[in-house]
Amino acid sequence: MSFQHIPVLDLRDAFNPDTKAQFLNKLQYALIQVGFLLLIGTSEAGVGPSRKEFDDIKAEAEKFFALPEQVKLDCEMIHSKHFLGYSRLSNEITAKHADWREQIDLATELDPPKPGEPLYKNIEGPNLWPDAKYVPLFRPVVENHIAKMTQLADTFRHLVAEAIGLPPDGFDKFFKENQQCKMKLIAYPDQAELVGKSAVAMEDTPGGQGCGPHRDSDFMTYIYQATPHSNSLEVQNYQGEWISIPYVENALVVNTGQTIETITNGVCKATIHRVITPKPGTGTRISIPFFSTINLDAYKVAVENIPNDVTDQIIERDRQHAVWGYDTGFQFRPDVSKQPVGEAVFKNRIKSHQDVAKRWYPDVLESVLLEY
């Protein structure tokens, strides 16, 4: 039988010599057999944002989504060739259907790529910020959140390496100095709030799709569920059952992406998940995911010397997966044996944000649509 619940891990246990081995064993199970976990105790362990800083980013998210529509549109993603900025309700596409969410994509502030660099390098670049006249604390709070979450992700990356039998720095070669990390502020209106907000009919969106079934493309994702909504974020186990991730106060939902799955040769599992539109009367769900990414130029490299007792565990897992055969819609998967990881990440952004791609990369969009 496949997993029926999401493991809960306390980060404080990783720094206690008496509990670290047990923590790493639980982490190994989560990485190999589930692909998701709930991480508690981060602030208490002194890693990542404090409780107040989590409250601050939630407050700025709420202020942003309450802005006049034109203020948000002034920093709309269509103006960015780096796929950063605001996306209107139902503007992003997942599993070939519109997502019932509005959001703003943000990232570590970087300069745009230099002339002559590969096209996929345009994934990295400067943010589009809302006018500070309306939300004066937005940028400093977001930049602080990115810095603190980067610290947490770096710390946790070393624990992930240890959990699968590598030295703590086993993944460091995939990361460059000033590695760009991504994040989103996302608002999922409940079903009652959606009435009249979009020309797209609810019946055209399967299952009240907040975000359609997919796997993340990145290395690892850390989701701060800022509002107490349960039965919204769901993970699909190998038998095709949807397992709800509960709301746990002061916890982060952590999941592995297709990039770490690729560079561990399938040891760490990227698992299908989705978001269901909140039920009427439950209010808007605010979610703040943070995406740890690797060097876009990573190519023809994978981690080596993962112990046999770890790799042996994936044999039965994958046998069951093959028998049950559940999968999600088309996604470009990284293949570092043939191309840099940035190629797949770039194509997935093209697929998801077709309006942006039509403006900035029409030729690439045409080829991507033919592939999927």
CSV table of N, CA, C and O in Angstrom, one decimal, residues 8 40 61 122 133 155 180 212 261 276 299 308 354:
chain,number,residue,atom,x,y,z
A,8,VAL,N,5.6,14.2,9.5
A,8,VAL,CA,5.9,15.4,10.2
A,8,VAL,C,7.3,15.3,10.8
A,8,VAL,O,7.5,14.4,11.6
A,40,ILE,N,8.2,21.3,11.0
A,40,ILE,CA,7.9,22.2,12.1
A,40,ILE,C,9.2,22.6,12.9
A,40,ILE,O,10.2,22.0,12.6
A,61,ALA,N,1.3,40.1,1.7
A,61,ALA,CA,0.6,39.3,0.6
A,61,ALA,C,-0.9,39.8,0.6
A,61,ALA,O,-1.5,40.1,-0.4
A,122,ASN,N,17.3,33.6,-19.5
A,122,ASN,CA,16.3,34.7,-19.2
A,122,ASN,C,15.3,34.3,-18.1
A,122,ASN,O,14.5,35.2,-17.7
A,133,LYS,N,4.5,53.4,-3.4
A,133,LYS,CA,3.6,54.4,-2.8
A,133,LYS,C,2.4,53.7,-2.2
A,133,LYS,O,1.8,54.2,-1.2
A,155,THR,N,20.4,25.1,4.6
A,155,THR,CA,20.6,24.2,5.8
A,155,THR,C,19.9,22.9,5.5
A,155,THR,O,20.5,21.8,5.8
A,180,GLN,N,19.8,32.1,-7.7
A,180,GLN,CA,18.5,32.7,-7.7
A,180,GLN,C,17.5,31.7,-7.2
A,180,GLN,O,17.4,30.6,-7.6
A,212,GLY,N,-3.7,22.9,-11.0
A,212,GLY,CA,-3.9,21.5,-11.6
A,212,GLY,C,-2.8,20.6,-11.2
A,212,GLY,O,-1.8,21.0,-10.7
A,261,GLU,N,15.0,15.0,-8.3
A,261,GLU,CA,14.7,13.6,-8.7
A,261,GLU,C,15.7,13.2,-9.8
A,261,GLU,O,16.3,12.1,-9.8
A,276,ILE,N,-7.1,22.4,-4.6
A,276,ILE,CA,-8.5,22.4,-4.8
A,276,ILE,C,-9.0,23.8,-4.4
A,276,ILE,O,-8.6,24.3,-3.3
A,299,TYR,N,24.9,20.4,-16.1
A,299,TYR,CA,24.8,19.6,-17.3
A,299,TYR,C,25.7,18.4,-17.2
A,299,TYR,O,26.9,18.5,-16.8
A,308,ASN,N,24.1,1.6,-1.4
A,308,ASN,CA,23.2,0.6,-2.0
A,308,ASN,C,21.9,0.4,-1.2
A,308,ASN,O,20.9,0.1,-1.7
A,354,GLN,N,1.7,31.2,-21.3
A,354,GLN,CA,1.7,31.3,-22.7
A,354,GLN,C,1.5,32.7,-23.2
A,354,GLN,O,2.0,33.1,-24.3
